[in-house]
XYZ file of C-alpha atoms in Angstrom:
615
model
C 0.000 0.000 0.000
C 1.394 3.549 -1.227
C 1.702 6.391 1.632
C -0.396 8.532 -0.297
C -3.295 5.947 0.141
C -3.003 6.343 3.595
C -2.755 10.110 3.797
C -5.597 12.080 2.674
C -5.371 16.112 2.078
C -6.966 16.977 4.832
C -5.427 15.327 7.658
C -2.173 17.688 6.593
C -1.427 20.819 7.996
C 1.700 22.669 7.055
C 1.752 25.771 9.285
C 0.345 24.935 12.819
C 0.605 26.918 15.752
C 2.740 24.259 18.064
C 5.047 25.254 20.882
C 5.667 21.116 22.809
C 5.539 18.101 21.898
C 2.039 17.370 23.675
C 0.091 20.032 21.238
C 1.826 18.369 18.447
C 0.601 14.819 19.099
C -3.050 16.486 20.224
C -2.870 18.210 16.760
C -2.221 14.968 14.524
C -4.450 13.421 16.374
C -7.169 15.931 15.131
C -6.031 15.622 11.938
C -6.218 12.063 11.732
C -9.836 12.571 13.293
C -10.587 14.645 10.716
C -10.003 12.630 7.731
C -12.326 9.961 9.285
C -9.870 7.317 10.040
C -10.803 7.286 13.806
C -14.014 6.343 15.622
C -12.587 7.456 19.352
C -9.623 9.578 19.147
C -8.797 9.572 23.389
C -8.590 5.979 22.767
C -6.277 5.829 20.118
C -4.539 9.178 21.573
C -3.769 6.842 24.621
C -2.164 4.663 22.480
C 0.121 6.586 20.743
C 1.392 8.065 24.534
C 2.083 4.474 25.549
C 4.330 4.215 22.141
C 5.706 7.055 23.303
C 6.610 6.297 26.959
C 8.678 3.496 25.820
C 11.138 5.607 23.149
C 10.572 8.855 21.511
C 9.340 8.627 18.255
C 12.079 11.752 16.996
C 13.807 9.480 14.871
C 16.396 12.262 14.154
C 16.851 14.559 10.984
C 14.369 16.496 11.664
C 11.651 13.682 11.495
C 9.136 12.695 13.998
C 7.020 9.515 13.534
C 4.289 9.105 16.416
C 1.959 5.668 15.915
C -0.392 3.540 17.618
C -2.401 0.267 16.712
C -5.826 0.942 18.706
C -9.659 0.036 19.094
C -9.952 3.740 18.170
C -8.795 3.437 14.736
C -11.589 2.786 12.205
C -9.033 2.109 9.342
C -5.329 2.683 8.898
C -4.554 6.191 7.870
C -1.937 9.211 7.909
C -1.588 12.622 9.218
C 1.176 15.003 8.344
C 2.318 18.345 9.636
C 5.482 20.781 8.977
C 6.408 22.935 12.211
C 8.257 25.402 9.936
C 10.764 26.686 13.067
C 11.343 23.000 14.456
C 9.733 21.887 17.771
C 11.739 20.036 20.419
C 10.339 16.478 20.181
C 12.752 14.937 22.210
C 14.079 13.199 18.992
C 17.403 11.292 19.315
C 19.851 13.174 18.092
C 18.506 16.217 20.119
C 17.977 18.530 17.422
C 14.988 20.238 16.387
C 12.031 18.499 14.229
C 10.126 19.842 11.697
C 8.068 17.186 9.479
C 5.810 15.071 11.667
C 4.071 12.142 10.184
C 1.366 10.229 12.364
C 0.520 6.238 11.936
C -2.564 4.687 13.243
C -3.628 1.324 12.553
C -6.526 -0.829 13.477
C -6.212 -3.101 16.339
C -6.323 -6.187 14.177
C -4.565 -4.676 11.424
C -1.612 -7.497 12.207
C 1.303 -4.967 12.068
C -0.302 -1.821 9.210
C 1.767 0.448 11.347
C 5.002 -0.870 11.008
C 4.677 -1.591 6.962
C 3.659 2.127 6.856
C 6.523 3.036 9.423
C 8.991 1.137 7.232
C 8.245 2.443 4.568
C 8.222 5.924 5.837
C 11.513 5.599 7.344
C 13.013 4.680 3.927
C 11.476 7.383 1.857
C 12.487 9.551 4.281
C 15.950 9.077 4.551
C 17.353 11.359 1.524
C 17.947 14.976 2.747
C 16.868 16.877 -0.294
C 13.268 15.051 -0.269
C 12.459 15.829 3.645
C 13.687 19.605 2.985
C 11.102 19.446 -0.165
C 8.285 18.878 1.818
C 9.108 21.445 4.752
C 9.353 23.964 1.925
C 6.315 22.792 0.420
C 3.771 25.362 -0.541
C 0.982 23.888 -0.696
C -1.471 20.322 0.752
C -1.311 19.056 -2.789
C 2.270 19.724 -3.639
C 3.609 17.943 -0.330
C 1.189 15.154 -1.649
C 2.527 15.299 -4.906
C 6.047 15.195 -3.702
C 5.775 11.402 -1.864
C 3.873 10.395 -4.714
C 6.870 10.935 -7.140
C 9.172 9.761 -4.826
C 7.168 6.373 -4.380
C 6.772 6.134 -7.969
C 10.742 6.901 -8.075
C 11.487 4.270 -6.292
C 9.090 1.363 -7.737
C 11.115 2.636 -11.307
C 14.473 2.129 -9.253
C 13.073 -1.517 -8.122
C 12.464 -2.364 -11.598
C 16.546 -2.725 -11.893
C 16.188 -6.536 -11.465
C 20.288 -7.553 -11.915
C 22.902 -5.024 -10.580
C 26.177 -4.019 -12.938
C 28.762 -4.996 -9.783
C 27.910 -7.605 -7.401
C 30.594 -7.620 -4.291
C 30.626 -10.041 -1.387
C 32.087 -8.978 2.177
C 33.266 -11.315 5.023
C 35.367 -11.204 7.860
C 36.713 -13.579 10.597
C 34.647 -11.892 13.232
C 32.033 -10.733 10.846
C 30.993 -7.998 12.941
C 32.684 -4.906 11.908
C 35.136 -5.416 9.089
C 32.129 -7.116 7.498
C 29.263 -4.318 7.189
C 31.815 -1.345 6.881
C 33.151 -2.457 3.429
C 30.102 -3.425 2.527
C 28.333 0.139 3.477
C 31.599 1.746 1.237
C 31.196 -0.072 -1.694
C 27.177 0.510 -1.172
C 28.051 4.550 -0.769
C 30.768 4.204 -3.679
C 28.186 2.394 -6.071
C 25.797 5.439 -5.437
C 28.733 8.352 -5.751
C 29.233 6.869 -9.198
C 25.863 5.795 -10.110
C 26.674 2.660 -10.845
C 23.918 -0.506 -9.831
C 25.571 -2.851 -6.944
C 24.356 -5.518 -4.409
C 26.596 -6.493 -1.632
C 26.450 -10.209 0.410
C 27.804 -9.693 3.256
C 28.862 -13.042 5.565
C 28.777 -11.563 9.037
C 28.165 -13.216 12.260
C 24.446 -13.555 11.578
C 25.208 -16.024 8.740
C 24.536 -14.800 5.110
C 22.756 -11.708 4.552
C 21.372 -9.978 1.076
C 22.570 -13.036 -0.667
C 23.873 -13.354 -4.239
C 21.345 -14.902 -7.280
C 22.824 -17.049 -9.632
C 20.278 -14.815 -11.839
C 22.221 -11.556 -10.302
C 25.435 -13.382 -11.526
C 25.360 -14.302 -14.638
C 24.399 -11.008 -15.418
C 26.551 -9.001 -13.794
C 29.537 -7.080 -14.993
C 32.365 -8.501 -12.329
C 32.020 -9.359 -8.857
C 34.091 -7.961 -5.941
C 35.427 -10.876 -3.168
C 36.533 -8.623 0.166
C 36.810 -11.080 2.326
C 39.261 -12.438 5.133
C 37.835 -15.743 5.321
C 36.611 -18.449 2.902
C 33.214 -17.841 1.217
C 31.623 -19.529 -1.291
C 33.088 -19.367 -4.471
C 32.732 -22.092 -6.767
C 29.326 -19.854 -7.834
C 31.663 -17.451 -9.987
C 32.937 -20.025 -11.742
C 34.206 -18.411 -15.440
C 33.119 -14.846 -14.124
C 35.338 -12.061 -13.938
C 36.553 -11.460 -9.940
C 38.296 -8.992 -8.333
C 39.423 -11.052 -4.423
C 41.025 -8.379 -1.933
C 41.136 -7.890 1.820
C 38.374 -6.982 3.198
C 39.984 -3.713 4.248
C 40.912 -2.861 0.911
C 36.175 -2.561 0.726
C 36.616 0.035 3.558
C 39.647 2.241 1.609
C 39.484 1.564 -1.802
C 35.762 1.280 -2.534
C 35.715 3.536 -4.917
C 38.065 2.228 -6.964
C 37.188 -1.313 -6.824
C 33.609 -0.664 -7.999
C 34.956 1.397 -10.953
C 37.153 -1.767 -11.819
C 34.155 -4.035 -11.563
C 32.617 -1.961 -13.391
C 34.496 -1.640 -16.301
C 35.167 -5.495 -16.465
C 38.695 -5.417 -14.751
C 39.472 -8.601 -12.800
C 40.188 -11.890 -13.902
C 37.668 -14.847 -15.033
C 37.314 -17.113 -11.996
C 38.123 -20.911 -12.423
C 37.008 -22.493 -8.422
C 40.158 -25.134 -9.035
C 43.040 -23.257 -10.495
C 42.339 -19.699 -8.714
C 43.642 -21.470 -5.316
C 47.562 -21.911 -6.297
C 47.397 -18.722 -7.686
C 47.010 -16.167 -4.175
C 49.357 -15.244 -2.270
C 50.812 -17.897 0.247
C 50.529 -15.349 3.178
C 47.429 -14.637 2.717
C 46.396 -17.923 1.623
C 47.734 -18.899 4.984
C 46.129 -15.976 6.821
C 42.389 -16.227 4.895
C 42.830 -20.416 5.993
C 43.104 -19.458 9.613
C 40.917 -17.291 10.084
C 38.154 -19.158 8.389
C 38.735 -21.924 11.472
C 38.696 -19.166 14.286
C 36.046 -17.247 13.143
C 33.956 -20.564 13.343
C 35.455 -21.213 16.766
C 34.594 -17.428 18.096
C 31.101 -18.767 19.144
C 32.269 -21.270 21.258
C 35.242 -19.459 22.718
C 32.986 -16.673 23.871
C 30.490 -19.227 25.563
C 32.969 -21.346 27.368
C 34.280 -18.214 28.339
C 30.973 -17.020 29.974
C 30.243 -19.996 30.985
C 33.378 -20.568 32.929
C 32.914 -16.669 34.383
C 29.387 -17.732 35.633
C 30.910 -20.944 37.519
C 33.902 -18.776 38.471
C 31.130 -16.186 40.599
C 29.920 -19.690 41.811
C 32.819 -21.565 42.724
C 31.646 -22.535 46.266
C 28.631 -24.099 44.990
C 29.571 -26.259 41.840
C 29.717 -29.246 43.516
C 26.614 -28.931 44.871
C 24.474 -27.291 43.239
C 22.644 -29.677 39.964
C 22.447 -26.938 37.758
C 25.987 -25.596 38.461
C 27.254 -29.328 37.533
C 24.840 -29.082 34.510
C 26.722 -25.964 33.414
C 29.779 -27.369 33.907
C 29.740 -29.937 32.367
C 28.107 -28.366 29.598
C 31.273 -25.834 29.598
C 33.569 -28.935 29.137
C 32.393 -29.846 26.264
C 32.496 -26.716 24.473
C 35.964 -26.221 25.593
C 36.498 -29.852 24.103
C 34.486 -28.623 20.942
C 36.612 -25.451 20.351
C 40.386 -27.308 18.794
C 38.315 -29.932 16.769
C 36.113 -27.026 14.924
C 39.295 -24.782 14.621
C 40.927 -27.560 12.579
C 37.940 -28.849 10.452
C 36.882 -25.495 9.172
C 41.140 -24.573 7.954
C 40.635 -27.710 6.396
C 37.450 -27.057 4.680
C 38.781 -23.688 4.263
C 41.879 -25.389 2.162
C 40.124 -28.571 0.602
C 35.908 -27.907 0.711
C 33.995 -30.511 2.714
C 36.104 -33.561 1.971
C 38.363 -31.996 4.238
C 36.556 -31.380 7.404
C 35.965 -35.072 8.738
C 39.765 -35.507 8.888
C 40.298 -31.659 10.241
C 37.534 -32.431 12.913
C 39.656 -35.697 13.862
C 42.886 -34.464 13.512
C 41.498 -31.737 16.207
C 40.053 -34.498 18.474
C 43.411 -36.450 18.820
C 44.915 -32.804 19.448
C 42.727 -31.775 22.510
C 42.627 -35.356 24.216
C 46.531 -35.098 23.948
C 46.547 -38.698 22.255
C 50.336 -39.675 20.805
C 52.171 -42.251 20.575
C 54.311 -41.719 23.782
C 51.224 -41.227 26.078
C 47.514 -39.730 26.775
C 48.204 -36.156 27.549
C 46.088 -34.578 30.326
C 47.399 -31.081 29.693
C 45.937 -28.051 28.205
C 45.110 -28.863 24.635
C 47.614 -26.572 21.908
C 46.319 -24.712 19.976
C 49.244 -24.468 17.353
C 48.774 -28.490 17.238
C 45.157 -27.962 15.936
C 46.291 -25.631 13.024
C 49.188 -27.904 12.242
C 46.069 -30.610 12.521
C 43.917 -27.982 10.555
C 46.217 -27.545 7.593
C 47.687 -30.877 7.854
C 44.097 -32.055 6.960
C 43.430 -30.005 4.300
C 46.260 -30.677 2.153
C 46.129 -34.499 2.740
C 42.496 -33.618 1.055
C 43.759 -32.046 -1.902
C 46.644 -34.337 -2.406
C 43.844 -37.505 -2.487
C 41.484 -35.597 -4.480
C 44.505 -35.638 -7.134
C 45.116 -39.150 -6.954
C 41.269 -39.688 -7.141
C 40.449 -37.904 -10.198
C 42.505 -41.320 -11.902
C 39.631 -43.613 -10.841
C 37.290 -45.395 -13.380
C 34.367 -43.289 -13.693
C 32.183 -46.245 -12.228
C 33.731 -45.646 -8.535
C 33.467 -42.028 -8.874
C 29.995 -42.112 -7.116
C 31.317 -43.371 -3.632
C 34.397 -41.419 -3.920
C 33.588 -38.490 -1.869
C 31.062 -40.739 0.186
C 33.485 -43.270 1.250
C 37.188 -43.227 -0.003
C 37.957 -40.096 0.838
C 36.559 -39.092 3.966
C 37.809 -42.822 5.397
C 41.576 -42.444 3.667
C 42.092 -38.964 4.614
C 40.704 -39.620 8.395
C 43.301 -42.788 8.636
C 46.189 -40.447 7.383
C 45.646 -37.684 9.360
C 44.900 -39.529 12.500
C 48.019 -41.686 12.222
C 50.079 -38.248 11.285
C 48.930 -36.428 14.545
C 49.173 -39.648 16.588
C 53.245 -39.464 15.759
C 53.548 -35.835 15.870
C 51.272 -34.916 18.569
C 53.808 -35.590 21.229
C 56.409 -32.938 19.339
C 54.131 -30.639 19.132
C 53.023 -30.643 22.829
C 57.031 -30.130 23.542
C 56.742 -27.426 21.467
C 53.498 -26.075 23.211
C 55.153 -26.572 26.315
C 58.091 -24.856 25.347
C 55.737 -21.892 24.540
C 54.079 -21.380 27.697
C 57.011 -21.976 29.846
C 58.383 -19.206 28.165
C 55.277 -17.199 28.641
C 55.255 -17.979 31.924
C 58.676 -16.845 32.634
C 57.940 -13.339 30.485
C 54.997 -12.755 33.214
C 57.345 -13.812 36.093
C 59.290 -10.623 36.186
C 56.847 -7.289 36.307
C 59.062 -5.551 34.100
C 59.349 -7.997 31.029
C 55.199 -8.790 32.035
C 54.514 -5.160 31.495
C 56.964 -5.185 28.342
C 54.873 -8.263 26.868
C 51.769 -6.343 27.467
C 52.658 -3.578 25.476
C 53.870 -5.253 22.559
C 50.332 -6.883 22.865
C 48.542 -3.903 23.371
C 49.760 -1.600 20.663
C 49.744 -4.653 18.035
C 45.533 -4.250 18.661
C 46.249 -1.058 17.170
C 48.706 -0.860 14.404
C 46.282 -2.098 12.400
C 43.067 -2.491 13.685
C 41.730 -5.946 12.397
C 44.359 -6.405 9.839
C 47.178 -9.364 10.398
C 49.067 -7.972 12.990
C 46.370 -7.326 15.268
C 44.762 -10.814 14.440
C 48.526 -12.593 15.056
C 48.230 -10.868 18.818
C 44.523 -11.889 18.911
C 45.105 -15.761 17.818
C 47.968 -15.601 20.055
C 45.865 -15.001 23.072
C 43.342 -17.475 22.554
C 45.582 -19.612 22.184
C 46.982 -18.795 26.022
C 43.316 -18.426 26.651
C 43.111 -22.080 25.768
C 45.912 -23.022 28.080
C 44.462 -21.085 31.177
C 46.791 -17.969 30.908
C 44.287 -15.404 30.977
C 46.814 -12.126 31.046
C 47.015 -11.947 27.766
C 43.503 -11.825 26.505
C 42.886 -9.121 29.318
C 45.815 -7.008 27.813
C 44.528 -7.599 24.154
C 41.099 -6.577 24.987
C 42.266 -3.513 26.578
C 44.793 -2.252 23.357
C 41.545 -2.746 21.220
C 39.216 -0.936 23.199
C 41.504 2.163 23.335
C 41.342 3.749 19.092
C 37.652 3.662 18.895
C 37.398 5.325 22.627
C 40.019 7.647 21.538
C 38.444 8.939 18.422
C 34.831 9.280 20.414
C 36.337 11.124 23.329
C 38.469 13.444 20.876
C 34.921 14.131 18.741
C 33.174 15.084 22.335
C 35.874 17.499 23.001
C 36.376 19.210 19.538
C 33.310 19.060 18.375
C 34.756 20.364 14.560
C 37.801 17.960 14.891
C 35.930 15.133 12.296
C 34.088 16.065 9.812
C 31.644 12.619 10.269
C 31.216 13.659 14.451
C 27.969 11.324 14.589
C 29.970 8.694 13.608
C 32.723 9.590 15.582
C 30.933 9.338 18.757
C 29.126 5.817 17.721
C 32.852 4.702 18.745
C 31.869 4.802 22.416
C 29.645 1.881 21.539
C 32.483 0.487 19.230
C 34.690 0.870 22.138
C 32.594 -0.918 24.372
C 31.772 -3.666 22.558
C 35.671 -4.354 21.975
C 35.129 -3.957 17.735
C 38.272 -1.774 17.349
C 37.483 -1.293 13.586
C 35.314 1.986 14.166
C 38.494 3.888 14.366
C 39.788 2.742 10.815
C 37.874 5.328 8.536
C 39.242 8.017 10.882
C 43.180 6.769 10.794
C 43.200 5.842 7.127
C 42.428 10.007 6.604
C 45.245 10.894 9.103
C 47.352 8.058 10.088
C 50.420 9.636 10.775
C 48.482 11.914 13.537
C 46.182 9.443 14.762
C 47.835 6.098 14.989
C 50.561 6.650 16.472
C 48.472 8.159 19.360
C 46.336 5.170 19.512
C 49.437 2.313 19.061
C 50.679 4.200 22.163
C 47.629 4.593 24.118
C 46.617 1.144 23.050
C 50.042 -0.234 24.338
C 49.972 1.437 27.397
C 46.378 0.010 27.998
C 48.048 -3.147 27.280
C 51.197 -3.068 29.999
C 49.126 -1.320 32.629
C 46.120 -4.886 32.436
C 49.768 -6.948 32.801
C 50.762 -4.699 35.883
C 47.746 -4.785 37.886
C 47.431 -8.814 37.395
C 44.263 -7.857 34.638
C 42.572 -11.267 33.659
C 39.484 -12.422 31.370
C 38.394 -16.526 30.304
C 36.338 -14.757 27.564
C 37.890 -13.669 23.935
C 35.166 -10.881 23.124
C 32.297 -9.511 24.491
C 34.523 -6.015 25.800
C 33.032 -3.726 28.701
C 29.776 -5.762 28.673
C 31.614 -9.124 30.438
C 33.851 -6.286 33.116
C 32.120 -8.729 35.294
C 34.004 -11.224 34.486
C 37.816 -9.137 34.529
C 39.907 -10.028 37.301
C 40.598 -6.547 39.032
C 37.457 -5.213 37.122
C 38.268 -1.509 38.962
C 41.921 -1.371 37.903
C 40.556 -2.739 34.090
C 38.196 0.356 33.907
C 40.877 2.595 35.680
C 43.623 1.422 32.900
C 41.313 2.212 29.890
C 40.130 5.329 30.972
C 43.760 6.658 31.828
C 44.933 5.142 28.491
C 41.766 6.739 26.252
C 42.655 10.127 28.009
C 46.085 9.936 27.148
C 45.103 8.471 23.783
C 43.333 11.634 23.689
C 46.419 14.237 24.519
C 48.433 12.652 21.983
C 46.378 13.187 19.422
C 45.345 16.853 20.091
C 49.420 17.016 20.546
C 50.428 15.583 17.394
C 47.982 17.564 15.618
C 49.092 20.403 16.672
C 53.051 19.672 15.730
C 51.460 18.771 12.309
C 49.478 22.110 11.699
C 52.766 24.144 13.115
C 54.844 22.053 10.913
């Protein structure tokens, strides 16, 4: 249903006398009366104030849409008004509001109000069309002005296959993920060209790809960090990057899709041909970023039994969620391994990855049945080992008669590869776990001595920051699950710390220079960035200044990182930021640390910005 079915000429007003937000929901209320669509406006009034009393309906921009699904709504209709000199609304970005649009919808209209809100909200969101209708002159222009639009954008859905079609994915798939793919969006529109983005975030596949939307597309753009699914481009042109290169070089990336650049994709060959780094890297992270799920509940899981500790024996539910915590923990080496291996070899690969990781993390070798902590770097050996044993066999398997080809993938392989791999790790598993060992005695002697434990802490720290997301901060990330995984929580705590510290620099900068970034909202939205431990907020703001801001947040961020190590900082969980300080060992000195550090974050930057503009 259209808006301008909804919104007859007389329930709009644009030049009311309104001075608060109360006369302004009164006088839509009229409105709406007065078009007919209500048969007891204090009833339907009442609603909308109970809409109201949970959030303000001051969506921001200058827009204001108050609804209500009542028993005094006869049938769903509009009302509009234009407060020419804004009103204070309460809206949520605090600024003044001047086009009001009010929703009401029958009580058994099963949800009217939020079609018409949602479609509202998207019409609405283009600058130039919400200062057309303040300016209107006229009922019927501001009427013919959302009809136009509406009509504008059933033409725009009529575009059925996009020119560029680009696919984003990162390990975490939080915020690597939906910032390239909002740049390429925003680059697609700057040059008017037709794209649809995929991204693979943590919510599984979003906005996915057509095989329609592919075959006729110009090229397709692969930003990714981990493995997605490829073999669909087969013999179309692809252009595969980092994802970071989606954030930075959007621009250009669409105008090389566009223009056919990239080169035709065969699934089989285009493996040998990327680079073995990050081959390696994109490999990895594809079995971490699978793992993240289960690292951050065992995590939790063991913080909750942690508060409890006096009671797990006890208490049946406490032994329930233990036990249930054990087995994740188990869970977390086997997937690791499986997914680099399906990463390297497809699914043929994982059942030997999966038990490659299971002979990993119950220590089984040929010398004995390890009851240590399982090793991390002996499930990635186990990861990769798997994978490549995969490819190697699906060589020697493309020589079979054509009649056993059926139960190849059923049978041969997954049994050969398992036998191999399991026998491999059985021998090497005890090297490894001297290796392991090795590791974490050295660890252990680095934290020993405060001054090489707050050294080790810093190198941590300010590797969060150097590149925010990118390989080095991932190496100091993987690192620290890895002691995570081996019950040497210091490191995590110090890791967590260095990546809090750029986004809660750039927000705390942007509060206190309010003309410092030109994008402040979005500078500030790095408080939440911040506290949610996604360090990637900052990146739009270094990539414009990097030598002024990073070196201020690599210092900051390593300073964050050696003060957790000094005051004996400690977490079980590898995300989840300020919203698991519960969990923090020395939870005051934790928010102490990243407060100093973000303030003197903070400093720097104002500092070297001002050595830049003297210079």
């Amino acid at each position: 249903m259209k808006i301008t079915e909804l919104l007859d000429i007389n329930s709009i007003d644009l030049n009311p006398q309104i001075s608060n937000k109360e006369e302004a929901i009164d006088h839509l209320v009229n409105l709406l009366d007065q078009s007919g669509k209500l048969n007891d406006k204090e009833i339907y009034k009442e609603s909308v104030l109970n809409r109201e009393k949970q959030s303000t309906t001051g969506i921001g921009d200058g827009v204001a849409i108050p609804h209500g699904q009542s028993e005094g709504v006869k049938t769903a209709g509009l009302s509009a008004m234009v407060v020419k000199e804004g009103l204070d609304f309460k809206s949520l970005d605090g600024q003044p509001t001047y086009l009001f649009f009010m929703i009401g919808a029958p009580k058994d209209s099963e949800g009217a109000h939020l079609q018409a809100l949602a479609q509202l909200s998207t019409l609405l969101m283009e600058e130039d069309f919400r200062n057309a209708l303040i300016n209107a002159s006229s009922k019927e222009e501001f009427l013919q002005l959302i009809d136009a639009k509406e009509n504008k954008k059933e033409e725009v859905k009529e575009i059925v296959h996009p020119a560029v079609l680009a696919v984003t994915a990162c390990p975490t798939g939080i915020a690597h993920t939906f910032m390239a793919a909002k740049a390429l969006q925003q680059a697609g529109e700057a040059l008017n060209i037709s794209i649809k983005v995929e991204t693979n975030g943590q919510e599984g596949v979003k906005n996915q790809l057509t095989q329609e939307d592919i075959e006729h597309c110009k090229a397709i753009i692969v930003a990714a960090d981990k493995k997605v699914e490829m073999a669909r481009f087969e013999g179309k042109k692809v252009i595969q990057v980092p994802v970071r290169d989606g954030i930075s070089k959007a621009q250009e990336l669409v105008e090389k899709a566009n223009n056919g650049d990239g080169e035709i994709y065969h699934h089989e060959e285009k493996k040998e041909k990327q680079n073995i780094i990050r081959l390696f890297y994109k490999h990895l992270m594809n079995g971490i970023s699978h793992a993240l799920p289960f690292l951050v509940t065992s995590g939790v899981l063991y913080g909750i039994l942690y508060l409890f500790k006096d009671q797990v024996l006890t208490n049946q539910l406490l032994i329930l969620t233990s036990n249930v915590q054990q087995l994740i923990s188990i869970m977390i080496i086997p997937i690791i391994s499986a997914y680099i291996a399906d990463s390297i070899a497809d699914r043929p690969g994982m059942l030997s990855g999966f038990a490659g990781g299971l002979i990993v993390c119950q220590g089984i070798s040929i010398t004995s049945i390890s009851t240590s902590s399982p090793s991390l770097l002996a499930g990635i050996i186990a990861g990769f080992l798997a994978g490549f044993v995969s490819l190697m066999l699906r060589k020697l398997f493309s020589y079979l008669p054509q009649c056993l080809k059926g139960i190849e993938a059923s049978l041969f392989h997954p049994i050969i590869s398992t036998i191999i791999v399991t026998l491999l790790m059985f021998y090497l598993n005890s090297y490894l776990y001297i290796g392991h060992t090795y590791i974490l005695n050295y660890v252990s002697l680095v934290e020993s001595q405060m001054s090489t434990k707050v050294l080790f802490g810093f190198v941590l720290g300010m590797m969060m920051a150097i590149d925010n997301g990118g390989p080095i901060n991932k190496t100091a990330y993987v690192f620290s699950i890895g002691m995570l995984m081996s019950y040497d929580y210091y490191p995590m705590a110090a890791v967590m710390a260095g990546g809090m510290i750029p986004p809660f620099v750039i927000a705390l900068t942007a509060t206190l220079s309010k003309n410092r970034f030109s994008n402040r909202k979005d500078a500030l939205m790095n408080y939440i960035n911040g506290i949610s431990f996604i360090s990637e907020g900052a990146i739009p703001f270094i990539q414009k200044e990097s030598q002024v801001i990073l070196p201020a947040c690599c210092l900051s961020a390593g300073l964050a990182g050696a003060l957790s190590m000094y005051f004996n900082c400690s977490i079980a969980s590898p995300h989840g930021g300020l919203f698991l300080i519960w969990m923090v060992q020395n939870p005051i000195s934790y928010l102490s640390l990243i407060v100093c550090s973000t303030l003197v974050g903070t400093i720097l930057l104002i500092l070297f910005t001002k050595l830049k503009k003297e210079s």
